[in-house]
mmCIF file of C-alpha atoms in Angstrom:
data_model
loop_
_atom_site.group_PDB
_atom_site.id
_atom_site.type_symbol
_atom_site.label_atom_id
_atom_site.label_comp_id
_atom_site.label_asym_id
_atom_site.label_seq_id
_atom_site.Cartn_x
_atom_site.Cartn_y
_atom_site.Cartn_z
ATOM 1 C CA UNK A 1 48.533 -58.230 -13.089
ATOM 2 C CA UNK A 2 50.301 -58.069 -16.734
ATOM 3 C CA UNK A 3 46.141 -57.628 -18.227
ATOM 4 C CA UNK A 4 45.782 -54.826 -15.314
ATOM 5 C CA UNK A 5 48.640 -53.121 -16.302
ATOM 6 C CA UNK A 6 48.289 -52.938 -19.995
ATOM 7 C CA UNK A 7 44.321 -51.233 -19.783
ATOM 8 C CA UNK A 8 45.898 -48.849 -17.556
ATOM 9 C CA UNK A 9 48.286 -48.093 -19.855
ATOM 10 C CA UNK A 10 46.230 -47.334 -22.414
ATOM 11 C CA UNK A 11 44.515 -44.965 -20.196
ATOM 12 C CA UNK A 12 41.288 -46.954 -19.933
ATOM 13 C CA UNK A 13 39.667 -47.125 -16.443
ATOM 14 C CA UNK A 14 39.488 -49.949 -13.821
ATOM 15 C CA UNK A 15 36.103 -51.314 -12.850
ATOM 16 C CA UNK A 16 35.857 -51.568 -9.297
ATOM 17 C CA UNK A 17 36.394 -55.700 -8.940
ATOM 18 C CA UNK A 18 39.609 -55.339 -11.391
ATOM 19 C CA UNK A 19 40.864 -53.071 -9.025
ATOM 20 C CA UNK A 20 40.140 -54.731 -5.925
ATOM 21 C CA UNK A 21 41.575 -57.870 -7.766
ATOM 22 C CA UNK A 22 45.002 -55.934 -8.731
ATOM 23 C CA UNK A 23 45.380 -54.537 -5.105
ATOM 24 C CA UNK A 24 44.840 -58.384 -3.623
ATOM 25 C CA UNK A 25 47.461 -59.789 -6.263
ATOM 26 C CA UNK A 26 50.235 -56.660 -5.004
ATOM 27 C CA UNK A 27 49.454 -57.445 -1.645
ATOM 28 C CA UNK A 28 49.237 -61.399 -1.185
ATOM 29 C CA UNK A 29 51.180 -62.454 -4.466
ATOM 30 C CA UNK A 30 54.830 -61.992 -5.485
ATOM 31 C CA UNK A 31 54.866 -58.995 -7.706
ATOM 32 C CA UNK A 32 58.391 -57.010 -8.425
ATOM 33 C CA UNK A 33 58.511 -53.540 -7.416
ATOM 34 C CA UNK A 34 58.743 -52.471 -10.987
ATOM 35 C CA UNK A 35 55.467 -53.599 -11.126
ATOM 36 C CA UNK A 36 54.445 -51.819 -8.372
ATOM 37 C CA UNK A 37 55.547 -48.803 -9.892
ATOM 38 C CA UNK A 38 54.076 -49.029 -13.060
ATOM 39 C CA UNK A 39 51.142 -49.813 -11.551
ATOM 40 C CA UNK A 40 51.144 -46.791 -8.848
ATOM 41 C CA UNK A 41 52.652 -44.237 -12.484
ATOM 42 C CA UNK A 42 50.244 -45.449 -14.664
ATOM 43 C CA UNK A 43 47.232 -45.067 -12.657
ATOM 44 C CA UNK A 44 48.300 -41.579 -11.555
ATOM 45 C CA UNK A 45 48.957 -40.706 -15.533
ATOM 46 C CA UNK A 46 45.696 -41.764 -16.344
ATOM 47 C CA UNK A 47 43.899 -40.141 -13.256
ATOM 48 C CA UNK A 48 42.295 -41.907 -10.488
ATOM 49 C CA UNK A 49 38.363 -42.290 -10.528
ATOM 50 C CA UNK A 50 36.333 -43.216 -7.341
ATOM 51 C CA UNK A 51 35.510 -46.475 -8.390
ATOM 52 C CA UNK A 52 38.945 -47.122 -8.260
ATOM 53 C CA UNK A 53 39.998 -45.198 -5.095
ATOM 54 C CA UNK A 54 36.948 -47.094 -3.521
ATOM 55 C CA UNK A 55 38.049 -50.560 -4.565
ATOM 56 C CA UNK A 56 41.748 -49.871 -3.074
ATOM 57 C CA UNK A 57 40.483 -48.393 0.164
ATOM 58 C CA UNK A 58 38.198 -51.454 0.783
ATOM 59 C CA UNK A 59 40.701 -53.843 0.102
ATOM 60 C CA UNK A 60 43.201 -52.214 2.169
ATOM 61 C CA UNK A 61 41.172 -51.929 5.111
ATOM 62 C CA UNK A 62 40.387 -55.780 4.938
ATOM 63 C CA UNK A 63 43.605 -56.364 4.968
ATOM 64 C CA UNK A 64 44.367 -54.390 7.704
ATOM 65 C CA UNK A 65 44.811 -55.015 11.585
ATOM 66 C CA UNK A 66 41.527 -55.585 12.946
ATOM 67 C CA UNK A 67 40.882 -52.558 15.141
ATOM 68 C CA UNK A 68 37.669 -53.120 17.202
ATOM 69 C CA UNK A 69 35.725 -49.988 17.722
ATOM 70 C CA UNK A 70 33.410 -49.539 20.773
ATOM 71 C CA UNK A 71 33.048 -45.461 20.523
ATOM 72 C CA UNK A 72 30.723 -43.583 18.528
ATOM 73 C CA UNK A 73 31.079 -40.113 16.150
ATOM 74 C CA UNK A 74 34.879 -41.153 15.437
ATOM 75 C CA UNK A 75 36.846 -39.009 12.941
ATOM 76 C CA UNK A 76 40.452 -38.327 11.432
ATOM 77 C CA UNK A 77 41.728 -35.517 9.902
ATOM 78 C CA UNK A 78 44.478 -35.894 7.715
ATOM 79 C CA UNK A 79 45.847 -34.420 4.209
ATOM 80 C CA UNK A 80 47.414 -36.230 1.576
ATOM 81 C CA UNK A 81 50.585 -34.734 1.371
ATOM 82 C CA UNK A 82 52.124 -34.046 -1.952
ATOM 83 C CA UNK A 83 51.883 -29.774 -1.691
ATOM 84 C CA UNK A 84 54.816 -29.095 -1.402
ATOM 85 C CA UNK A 85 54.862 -26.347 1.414
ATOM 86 C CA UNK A 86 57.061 -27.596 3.857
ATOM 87 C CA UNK A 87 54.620 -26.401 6.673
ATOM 88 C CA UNK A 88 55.154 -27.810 10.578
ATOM 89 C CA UNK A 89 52.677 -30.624 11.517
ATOM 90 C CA UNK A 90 49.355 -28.650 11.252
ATOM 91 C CA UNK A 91 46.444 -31.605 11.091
ATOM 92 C CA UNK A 92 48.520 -33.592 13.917
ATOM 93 C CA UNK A 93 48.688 -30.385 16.167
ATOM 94 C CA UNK A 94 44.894 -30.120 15.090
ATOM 95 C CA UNK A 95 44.261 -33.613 16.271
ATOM 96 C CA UNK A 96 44.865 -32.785 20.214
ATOM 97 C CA UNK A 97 42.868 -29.729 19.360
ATOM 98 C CA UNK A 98 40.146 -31.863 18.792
ATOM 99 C CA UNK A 99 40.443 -34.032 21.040
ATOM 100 C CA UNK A 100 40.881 -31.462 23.648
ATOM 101 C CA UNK A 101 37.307 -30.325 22.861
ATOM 102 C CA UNK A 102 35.349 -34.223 22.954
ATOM 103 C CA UNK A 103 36.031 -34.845 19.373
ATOM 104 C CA UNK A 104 37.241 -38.606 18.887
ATOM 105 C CA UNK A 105 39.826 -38.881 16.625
ATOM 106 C CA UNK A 106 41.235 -42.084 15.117
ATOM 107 C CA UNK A 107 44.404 -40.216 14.216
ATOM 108 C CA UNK A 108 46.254 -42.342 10.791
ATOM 109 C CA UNK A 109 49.325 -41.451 9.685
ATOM 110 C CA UNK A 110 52.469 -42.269 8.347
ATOM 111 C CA UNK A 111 56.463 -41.277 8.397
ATOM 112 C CA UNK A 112 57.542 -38.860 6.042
ATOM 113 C CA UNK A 113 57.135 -39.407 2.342
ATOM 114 C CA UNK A 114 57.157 -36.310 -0.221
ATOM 115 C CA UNK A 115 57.520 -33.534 3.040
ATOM 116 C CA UNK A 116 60.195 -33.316 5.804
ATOM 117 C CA UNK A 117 58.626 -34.503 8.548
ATOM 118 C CA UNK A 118 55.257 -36.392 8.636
ATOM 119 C CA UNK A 119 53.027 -37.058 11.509
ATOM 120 C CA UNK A 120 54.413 -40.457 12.951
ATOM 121 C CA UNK A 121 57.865 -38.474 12.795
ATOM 122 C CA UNK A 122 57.262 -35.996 15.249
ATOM 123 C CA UNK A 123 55.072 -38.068 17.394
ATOM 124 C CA UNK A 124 58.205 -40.277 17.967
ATOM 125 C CA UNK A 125 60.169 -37.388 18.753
ATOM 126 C CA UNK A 126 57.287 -36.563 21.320
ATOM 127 C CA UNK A 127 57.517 -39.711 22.720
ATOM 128 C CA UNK A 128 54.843 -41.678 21.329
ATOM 129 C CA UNK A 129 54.720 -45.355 20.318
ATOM 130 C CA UNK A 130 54.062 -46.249 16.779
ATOM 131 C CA UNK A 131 53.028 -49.594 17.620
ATOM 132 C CA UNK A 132 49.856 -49.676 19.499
ATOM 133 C CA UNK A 133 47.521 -52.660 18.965
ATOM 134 C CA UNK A 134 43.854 -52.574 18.973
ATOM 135 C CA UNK A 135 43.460 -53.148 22.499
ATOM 136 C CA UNK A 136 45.752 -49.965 22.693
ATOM 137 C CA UNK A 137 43.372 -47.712 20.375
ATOM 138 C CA UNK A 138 40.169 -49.069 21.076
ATOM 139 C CA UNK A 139 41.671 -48.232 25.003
ATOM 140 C CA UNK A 140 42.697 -44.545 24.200
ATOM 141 C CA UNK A 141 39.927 -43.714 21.887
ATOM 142 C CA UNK A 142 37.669 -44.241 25.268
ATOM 143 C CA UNK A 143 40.018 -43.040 27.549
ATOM 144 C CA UNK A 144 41.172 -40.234 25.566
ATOM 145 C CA UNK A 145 39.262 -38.899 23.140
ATOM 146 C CA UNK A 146 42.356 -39.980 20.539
ATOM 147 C CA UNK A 147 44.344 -42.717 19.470
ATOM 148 C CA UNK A 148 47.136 -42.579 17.022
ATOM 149 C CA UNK A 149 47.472 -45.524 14.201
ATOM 150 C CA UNK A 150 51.010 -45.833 12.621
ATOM 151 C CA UNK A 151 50.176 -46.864 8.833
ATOM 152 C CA UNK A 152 53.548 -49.322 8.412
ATOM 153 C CA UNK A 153 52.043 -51.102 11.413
ATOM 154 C CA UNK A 154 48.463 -51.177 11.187
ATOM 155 C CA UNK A 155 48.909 -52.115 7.281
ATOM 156 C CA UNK A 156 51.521 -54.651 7.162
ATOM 157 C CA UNK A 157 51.204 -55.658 3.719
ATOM 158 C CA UNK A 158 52.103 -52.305 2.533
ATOM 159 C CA UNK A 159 55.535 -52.852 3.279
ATOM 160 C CA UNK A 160 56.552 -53.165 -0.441
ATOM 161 C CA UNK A 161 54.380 -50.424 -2.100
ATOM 162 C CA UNK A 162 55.588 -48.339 1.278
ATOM 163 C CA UNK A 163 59.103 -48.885 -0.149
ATOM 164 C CA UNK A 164 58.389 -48.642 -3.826
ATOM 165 C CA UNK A 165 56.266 -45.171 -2.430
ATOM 166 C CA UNK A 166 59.725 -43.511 -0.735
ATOM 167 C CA UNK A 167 62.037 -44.787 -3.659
ATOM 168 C CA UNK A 168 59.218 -42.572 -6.083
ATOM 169 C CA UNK A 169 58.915 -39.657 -4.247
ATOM 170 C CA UNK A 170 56.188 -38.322 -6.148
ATOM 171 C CA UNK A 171 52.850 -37.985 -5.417
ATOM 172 C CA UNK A 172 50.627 -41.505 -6.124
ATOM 173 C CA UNK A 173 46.930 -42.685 -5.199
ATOM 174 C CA UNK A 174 48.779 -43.507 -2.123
ATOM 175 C CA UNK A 175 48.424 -39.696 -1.365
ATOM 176 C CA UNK A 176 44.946 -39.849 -2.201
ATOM 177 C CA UNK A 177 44.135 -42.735 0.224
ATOM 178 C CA UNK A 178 46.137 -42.386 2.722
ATOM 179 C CA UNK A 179 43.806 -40.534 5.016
ATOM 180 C CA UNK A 180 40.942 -43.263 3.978
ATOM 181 C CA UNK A 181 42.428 -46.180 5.342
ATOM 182 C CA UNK A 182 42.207 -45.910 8.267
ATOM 183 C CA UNK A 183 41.224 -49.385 10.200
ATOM 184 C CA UNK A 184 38.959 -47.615 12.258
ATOM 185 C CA UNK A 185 35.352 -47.116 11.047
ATOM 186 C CA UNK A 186 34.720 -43.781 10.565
ATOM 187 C CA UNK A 187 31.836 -41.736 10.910
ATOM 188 C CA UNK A 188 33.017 -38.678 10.319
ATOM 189 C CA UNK A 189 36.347 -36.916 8.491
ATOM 190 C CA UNK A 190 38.388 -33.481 7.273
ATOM 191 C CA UNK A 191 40.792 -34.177 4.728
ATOM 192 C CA UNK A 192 43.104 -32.321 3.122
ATOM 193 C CA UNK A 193 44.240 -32.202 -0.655
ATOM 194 C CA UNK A 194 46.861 -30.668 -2.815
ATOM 195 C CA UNK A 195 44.740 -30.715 -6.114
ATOM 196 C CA UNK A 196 42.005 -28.423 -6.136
ATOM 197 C CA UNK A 197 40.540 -30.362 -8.735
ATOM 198 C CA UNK A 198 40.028 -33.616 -7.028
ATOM 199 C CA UNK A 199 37.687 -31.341 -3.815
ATOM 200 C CA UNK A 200 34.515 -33.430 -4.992
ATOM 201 C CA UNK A 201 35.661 -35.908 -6.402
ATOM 202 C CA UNK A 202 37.044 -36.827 -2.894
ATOM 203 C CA UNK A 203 33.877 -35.983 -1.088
ATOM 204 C CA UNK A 204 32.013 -38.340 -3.539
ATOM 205 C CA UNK A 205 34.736 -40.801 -2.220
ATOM 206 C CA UNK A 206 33.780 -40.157 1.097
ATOM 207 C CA UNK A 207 30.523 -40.938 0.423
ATOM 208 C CA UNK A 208 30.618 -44.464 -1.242
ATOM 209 C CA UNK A 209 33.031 -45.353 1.587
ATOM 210 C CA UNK A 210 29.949 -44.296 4.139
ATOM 211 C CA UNK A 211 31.116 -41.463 5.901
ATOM 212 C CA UNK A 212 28.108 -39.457 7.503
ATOM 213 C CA UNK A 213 29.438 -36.124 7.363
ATOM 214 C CA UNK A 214 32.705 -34.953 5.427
ATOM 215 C CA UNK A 215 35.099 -31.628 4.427
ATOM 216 C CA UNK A 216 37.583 -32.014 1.826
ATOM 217 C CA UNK A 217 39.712 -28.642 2.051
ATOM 218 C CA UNK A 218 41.789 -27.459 -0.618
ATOM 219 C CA UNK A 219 43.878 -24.459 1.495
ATOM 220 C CA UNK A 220 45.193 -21.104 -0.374
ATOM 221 C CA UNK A 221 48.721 -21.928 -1.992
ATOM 222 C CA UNK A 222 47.352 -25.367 -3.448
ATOM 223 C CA UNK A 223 48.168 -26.543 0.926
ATOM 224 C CA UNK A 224 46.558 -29.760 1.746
ATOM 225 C CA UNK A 225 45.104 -27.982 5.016
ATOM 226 C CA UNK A 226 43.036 -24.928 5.180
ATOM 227 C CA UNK A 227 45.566 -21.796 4.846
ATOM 228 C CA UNK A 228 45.626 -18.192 6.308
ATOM 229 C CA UNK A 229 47.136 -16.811 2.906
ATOM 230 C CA UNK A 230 44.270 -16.567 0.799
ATOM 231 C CA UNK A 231 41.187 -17.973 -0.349
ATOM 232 C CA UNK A 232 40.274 -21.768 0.279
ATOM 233 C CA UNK A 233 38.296 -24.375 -1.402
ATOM 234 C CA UNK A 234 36.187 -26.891 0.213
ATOM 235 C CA UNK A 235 33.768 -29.743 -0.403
ATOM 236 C CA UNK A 236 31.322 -30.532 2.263
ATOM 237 C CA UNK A 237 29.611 -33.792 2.479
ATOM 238 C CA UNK A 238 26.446 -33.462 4.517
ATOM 239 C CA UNK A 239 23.310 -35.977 4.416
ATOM 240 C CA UNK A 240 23.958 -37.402 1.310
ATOM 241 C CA UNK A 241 24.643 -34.580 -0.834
ATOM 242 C CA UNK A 242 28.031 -32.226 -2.110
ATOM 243 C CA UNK A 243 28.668 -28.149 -1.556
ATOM 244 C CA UNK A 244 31.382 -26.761 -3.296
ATOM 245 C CA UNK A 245 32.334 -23.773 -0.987
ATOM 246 C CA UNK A 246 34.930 -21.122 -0.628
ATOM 247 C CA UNK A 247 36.208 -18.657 2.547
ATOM 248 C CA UNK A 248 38.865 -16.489 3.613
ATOM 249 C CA UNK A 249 40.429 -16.016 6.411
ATOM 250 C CA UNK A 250 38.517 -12.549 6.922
ATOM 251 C CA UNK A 251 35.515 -14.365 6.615
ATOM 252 C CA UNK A 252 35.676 -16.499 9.610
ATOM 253 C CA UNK A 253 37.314 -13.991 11.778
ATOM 254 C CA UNK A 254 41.367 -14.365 11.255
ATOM 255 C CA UNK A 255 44.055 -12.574 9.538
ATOM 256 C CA UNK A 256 45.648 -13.275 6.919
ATOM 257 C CA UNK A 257 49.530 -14.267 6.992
ATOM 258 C CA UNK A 258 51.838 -15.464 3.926
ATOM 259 C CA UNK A 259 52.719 -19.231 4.143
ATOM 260 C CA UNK A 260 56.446 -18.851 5.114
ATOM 261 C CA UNK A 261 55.132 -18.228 8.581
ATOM 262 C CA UNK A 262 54.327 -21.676 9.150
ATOM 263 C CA UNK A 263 57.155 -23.340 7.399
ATOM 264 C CA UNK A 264 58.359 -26.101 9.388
ATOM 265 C CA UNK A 265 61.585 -28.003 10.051
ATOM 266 C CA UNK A 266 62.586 -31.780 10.771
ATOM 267 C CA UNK A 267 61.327 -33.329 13.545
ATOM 268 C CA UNK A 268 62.711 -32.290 16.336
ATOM 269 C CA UNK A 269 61.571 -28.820 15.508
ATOM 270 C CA UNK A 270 58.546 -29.628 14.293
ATOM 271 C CA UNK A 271 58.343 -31.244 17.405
ATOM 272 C CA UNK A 272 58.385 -27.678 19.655
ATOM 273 C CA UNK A 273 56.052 -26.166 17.271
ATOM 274 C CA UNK A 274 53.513 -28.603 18.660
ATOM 275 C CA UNK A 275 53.801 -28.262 21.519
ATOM 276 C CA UNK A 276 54.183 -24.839 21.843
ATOM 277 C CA UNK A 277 50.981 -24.389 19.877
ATOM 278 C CA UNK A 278 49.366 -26.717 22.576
ATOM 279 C CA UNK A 279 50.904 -24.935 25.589
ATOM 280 C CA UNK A 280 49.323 -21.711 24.284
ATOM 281 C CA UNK A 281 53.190 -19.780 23.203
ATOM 282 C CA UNK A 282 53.437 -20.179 19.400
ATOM 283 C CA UNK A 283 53.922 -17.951 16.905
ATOM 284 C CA UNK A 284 50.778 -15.982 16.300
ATOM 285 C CA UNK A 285 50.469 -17.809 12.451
ATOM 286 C CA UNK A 286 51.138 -21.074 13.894
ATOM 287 C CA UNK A 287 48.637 -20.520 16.566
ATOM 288 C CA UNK A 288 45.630 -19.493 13.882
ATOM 289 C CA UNK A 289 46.652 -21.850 11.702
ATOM 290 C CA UNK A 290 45.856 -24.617 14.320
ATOM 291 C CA UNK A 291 42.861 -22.996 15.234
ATOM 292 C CA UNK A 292 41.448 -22.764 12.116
ATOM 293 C CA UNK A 293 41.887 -26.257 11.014
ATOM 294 C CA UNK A 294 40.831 -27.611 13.868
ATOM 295 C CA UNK A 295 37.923 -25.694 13.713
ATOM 296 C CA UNK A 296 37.007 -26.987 10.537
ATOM 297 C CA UNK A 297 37.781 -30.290 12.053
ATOM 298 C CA UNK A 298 34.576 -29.578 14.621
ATOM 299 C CA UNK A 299 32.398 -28.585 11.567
ATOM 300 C CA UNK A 300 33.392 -31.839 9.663
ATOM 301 C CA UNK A 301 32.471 -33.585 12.643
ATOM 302 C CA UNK A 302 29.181 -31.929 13.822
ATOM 303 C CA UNK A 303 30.372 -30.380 16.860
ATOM 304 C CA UNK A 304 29.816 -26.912 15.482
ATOM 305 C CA UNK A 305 27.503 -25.755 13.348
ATOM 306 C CA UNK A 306 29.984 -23.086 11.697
ATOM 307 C CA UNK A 307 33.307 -22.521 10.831
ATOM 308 C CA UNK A 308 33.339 -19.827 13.331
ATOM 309 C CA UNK A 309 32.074 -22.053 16.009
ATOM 310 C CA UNK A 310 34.219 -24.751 15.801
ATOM 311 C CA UNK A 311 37.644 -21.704 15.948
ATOM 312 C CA UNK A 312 35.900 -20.455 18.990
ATOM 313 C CA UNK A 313 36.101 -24.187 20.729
ATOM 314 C CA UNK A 314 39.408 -24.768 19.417
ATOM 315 C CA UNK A 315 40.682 -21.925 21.085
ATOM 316 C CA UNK A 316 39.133 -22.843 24.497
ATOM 317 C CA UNK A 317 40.280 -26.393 23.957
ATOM 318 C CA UNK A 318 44.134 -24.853 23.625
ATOM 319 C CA UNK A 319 43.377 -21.969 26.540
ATOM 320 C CA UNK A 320 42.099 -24.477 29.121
ATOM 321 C CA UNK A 321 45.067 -26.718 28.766
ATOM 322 C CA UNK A 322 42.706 -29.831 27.180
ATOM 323 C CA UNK A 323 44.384 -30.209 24.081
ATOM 324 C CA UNK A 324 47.910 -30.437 25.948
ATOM 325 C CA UNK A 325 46.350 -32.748 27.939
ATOM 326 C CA UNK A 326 45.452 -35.227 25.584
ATOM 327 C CA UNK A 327 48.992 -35.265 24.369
ATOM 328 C CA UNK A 328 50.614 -35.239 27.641
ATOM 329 C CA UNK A 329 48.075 -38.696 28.355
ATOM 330 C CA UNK A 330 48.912 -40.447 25.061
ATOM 331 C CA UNK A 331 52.846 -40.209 26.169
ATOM 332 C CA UNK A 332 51.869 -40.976 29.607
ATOM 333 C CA UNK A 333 50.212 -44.208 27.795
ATOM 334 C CA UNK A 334 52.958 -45.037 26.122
ATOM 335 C CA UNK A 335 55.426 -45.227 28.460
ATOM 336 C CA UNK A 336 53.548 -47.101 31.022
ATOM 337 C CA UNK A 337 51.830 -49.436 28.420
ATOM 338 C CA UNK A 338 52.913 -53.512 29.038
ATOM 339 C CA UNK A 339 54.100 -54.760 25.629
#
């Protein structure tokens, strides 16, 4: 670890095998946290490259629960965290959205770690259970349409860098891979950053990991989700090859509203946003917000062939009460499950 951490420091990159060989050593050897740390800061002073991002996923996902998959055309949309906007639960909200309209979605998250409130936080306050086992997801992703994946549970090795992680509280390559991770093979995803910067890098990501088709999104205020203040950035991944975009919201048919309309709160609030978005009485920002993420969430995962398209079924997954559906089911599941 001690030869890992002194090329980093000097800013040199790790080839893919070091990498893979310093994320086995932190996760099956006895490292300190300090260690951990340095490791986590000096990657994320010298910048990540895919090769490295690659390496991590991989070896994370090997050591992960192993999550049987029977369904096809399975995606998860997720951001990484780290913008800083304090904005309600938008890509969970936008999972039942999805799901609500046939989309399968492997949905990974995590508890809070640089925002308020993060996706397995207001799940829990929904009722859900952060502790399914593959029997569980490979269950609801059939039954369903969506499954949700608790990261501390699905990755149980990450229990020190999780720790290490919350006692940071700044952005790491943790942010970066989060939404990667997932156990579940994906074919498809929509992911969210904070740096503009990283859009292809991402994507290119995306594609050494084997995802079939891909949006990275980049929102207006530097949001890790697609925004209805400005102009957005986006990377798509399609057959192989990368296409740096950009849209507003005029552009695919919404307004435009300034980003303290879909500030959020702690959980419990965050919470009643969801589910008012799903029961069709949110605030008219909240509302579009949903819609258009989700509708990007279609176009990352071929079910429409526009931006536009995908809004238009993400609004009749929300009018026709599907989407609330999907969430009312996974409670249902939970509650009734036999542990």
């Amino acid at each position: 670890m001690r030869t890992h951490l002194i090329k980093l420091s000097a800013r040199e990159n790790l080839e893919f095998e070091e990498m893979a060989e310093a994320m086995e050593i932190i996760l099956n050897d006895t490292v300190s946290d300090s260690e951990v740390a340095a490791f986590l800061m000096a990657l994320k002073a010298k910048g990540e490259t895919v090769e490295e991002i690659a390496a991590l996923v991989e070896v994370l996902r090997e050591n992960a629960l192993p999550i049987r998959r029977t369904m096809t055309n399975v995606m998860d949309n997720c951001g990484t965290g780290g913008d800083g906007s304090h904005s309600f639960n938008i890509s969970t909200t936008s999972a039942f959205v999805l799901a609500g309209a046939n989309v399968t979605v492997a949905k990974h998250g995590n508890r809070s770690v640089t925002s308020r409130t993060g996706s397995s936080d207001v799940l829990s306050e929904l009722g859900v259970a952060l502790d399914f086992g593959p029997e569980d997801t490979d269950l609801m992703l059939q039954e369903n349409n969506i499954a949700f994946l608790f990261a501390p549970h699905v990755h149980p090795k990450l229990r020190q860098i999780m720790k290490v992680r919350q006692d940071l509280r700044v952005p790491t390559i943790f942010n970066l891979i989060g939404p990667l991770i997932n156990p579940v093979e994906l074919d498809h995803q929509f992911l969210g950053i904070y740096d503009r910067s990283q859009l292809v890098m991402m994507a290119t990501v995306m594609k050494r990991l084997g995802r079939k088709r891909a949006v990275v999104i980049n929102g207006a205020g530097h949001m890790d989700e697609a925004s209805l203040a400005g102009e957005n950035h986006m990377a798509l991944l399609e057959g192989g090859a990368i296409y740096e975009m950009k849209f507003t919201p005029e552009s695919v048919g919404l307004p435009t509203y300034p980003l303290e309309e879909i500030a959020g709160g702690d959980s419990r609030e965050n919470a009643e946003i969801l589910k008012n978005v799903l029961e069709g009485s949110a605030a008219p920002a909240q509302r579009d917000t949903v819609l258009l993420n989700a509708g990007l969430g279609m176009y990352a995962a071929g079910a429409a062939d526009s931006i536009e398209a995908g809004i238009a079924l993400a609004r009749e997954s929300i009018e026709t009460g599907n989407a609330l559906a999907k969430l009312r089911n996974m409670i249902r599941y939970s509650d009734e499950r036999v542990i």
